[in-house]
Each structure stands twice: as structure tokens, then as C-alpha cells.
Amino acid sequence: MSKEQLVVRKIKDGTVLDHVEQGKALKVLEILNIDGKDGNVVTVAMNVSSEKLGKKDIIKIENRFLKPEETNRIALIAPRATVNIIRNYQVVEKRKVEIPDTFVNVLKCPNPTCISNSNEPIAHIIDTVRKNPPLLKCRYCCRLFLPNELI
Ligand code: CTP
Ligand code: ZN
């Protein structure tokens, strides 16, 4: 049994986000809009020992099966995350996250004077201009920025 299994038990059904960069678990939950209000069990483990990453965070969301469109949103802050879909205790799907070409109403432009940050009823649209290393651009004010400017 690995150290990790000792700190977080296995789940029956749901989604496990594994290999999340250390310290990013809460930001990942925020980006996924997971706040526990739907009543499902959500377990967060931080600073778990990992052979690949040294230390990592793990999130287990019970009874929800997150789609790639949802989990890809976390690729900017947790690019090495593994998404495991669990059904009846078995890992039935394992995928990596991939930075989407466009973020609609997921990220906000860091330019405080951008029209998308005003009271106008418009969507926040951010385009990915380069994936590795990531470079982003606001559709409205055309400001270029790095992921760390969002955090
Ligand atoms: N997991 C879980 N409940 C299950 C099955 C798996 O919470 N019923 C979790 C494991 O604890 C692990 C992740 O889902 O964090 C992936 O499980 P598995 O593929 O069995 O582990 P590894 O082989 O270590 O994964 P990887 O190769 O992605 O590192
Ligand atoms: Zn902007």
C-alpha cells in the first residue's frame, strides 16, 4: 500500500484529480466551481508524497464524472494533473489535461480597465496564443499575459 492510500481512502464512484501541483488544490476547486454545496463528498489532500512530483495535491469528487471540457480548464495551473474516472471502485478512464484554445467565462482579463471587467454584460473571452509555455490573450483589450497573472 502506498503512502497516499494511507491518507486518502479509495472512492466508489466519481472523479479523482491526481498529480495536482502542490498547493494548487484550492485554486483547482475554484476553477471547477466545486464548493461542496451539492452535498457530494469532496476530499482534498495536500502535500502528499509523490514519486513523480515530490509532493502533490489530490482531489476526490464523489458521484460526479467531470467531462474533458471541465477538467481542461485546470491545465493552466495544474498541467501535470491526471483525471481518473472511477466506477464501482475501478479506474475506468484515465486522461491528461490539455489547455483549451479559448476560455469563455472561466478566466478574467488581468487588465482592470478592460471592458470585460466593467459592468457591461459581456463574456470573459481569453484565447490561448501559445500552449507551451502558456501565453494568453484577452479577446477584447488584446493584452497578453502569463497564467501566473491570474493567480
Ligand atoms: N483511486 C481512488 N478510488 C478508486 C481507485 C483509484 O481514489 N476506487 C485513486 C488512487 O488513489 C489514485 C488515482 O485514483 O490517486 C489513480 O488510481 P490508479 O490508476 O490505481 O493509481 P496509479 O496507478 O498510481 O495512477 P498513475 O499511474 O496515474 O500515477
Ligand atoms: Zn482584457
GROMACS .gro file of C-alpha atoms in nm, residues 17 25 27 45 86 132:
model
    6
   17LEU     CA    1  -0.772   1.459  -0.984
   25ALA     CA    2  -0.584   2.214  -0.495
   27LYS     CA    3  -0.747   2.703  -0.688
   45ALA     CA    4  -0.530   1.608   0.027
   86ILE     CA    5  -1.392   0.582  -1.107
  132ASN     CA    6   0.397   2.555  -2.403
   0.00000   0.00000   0.00000
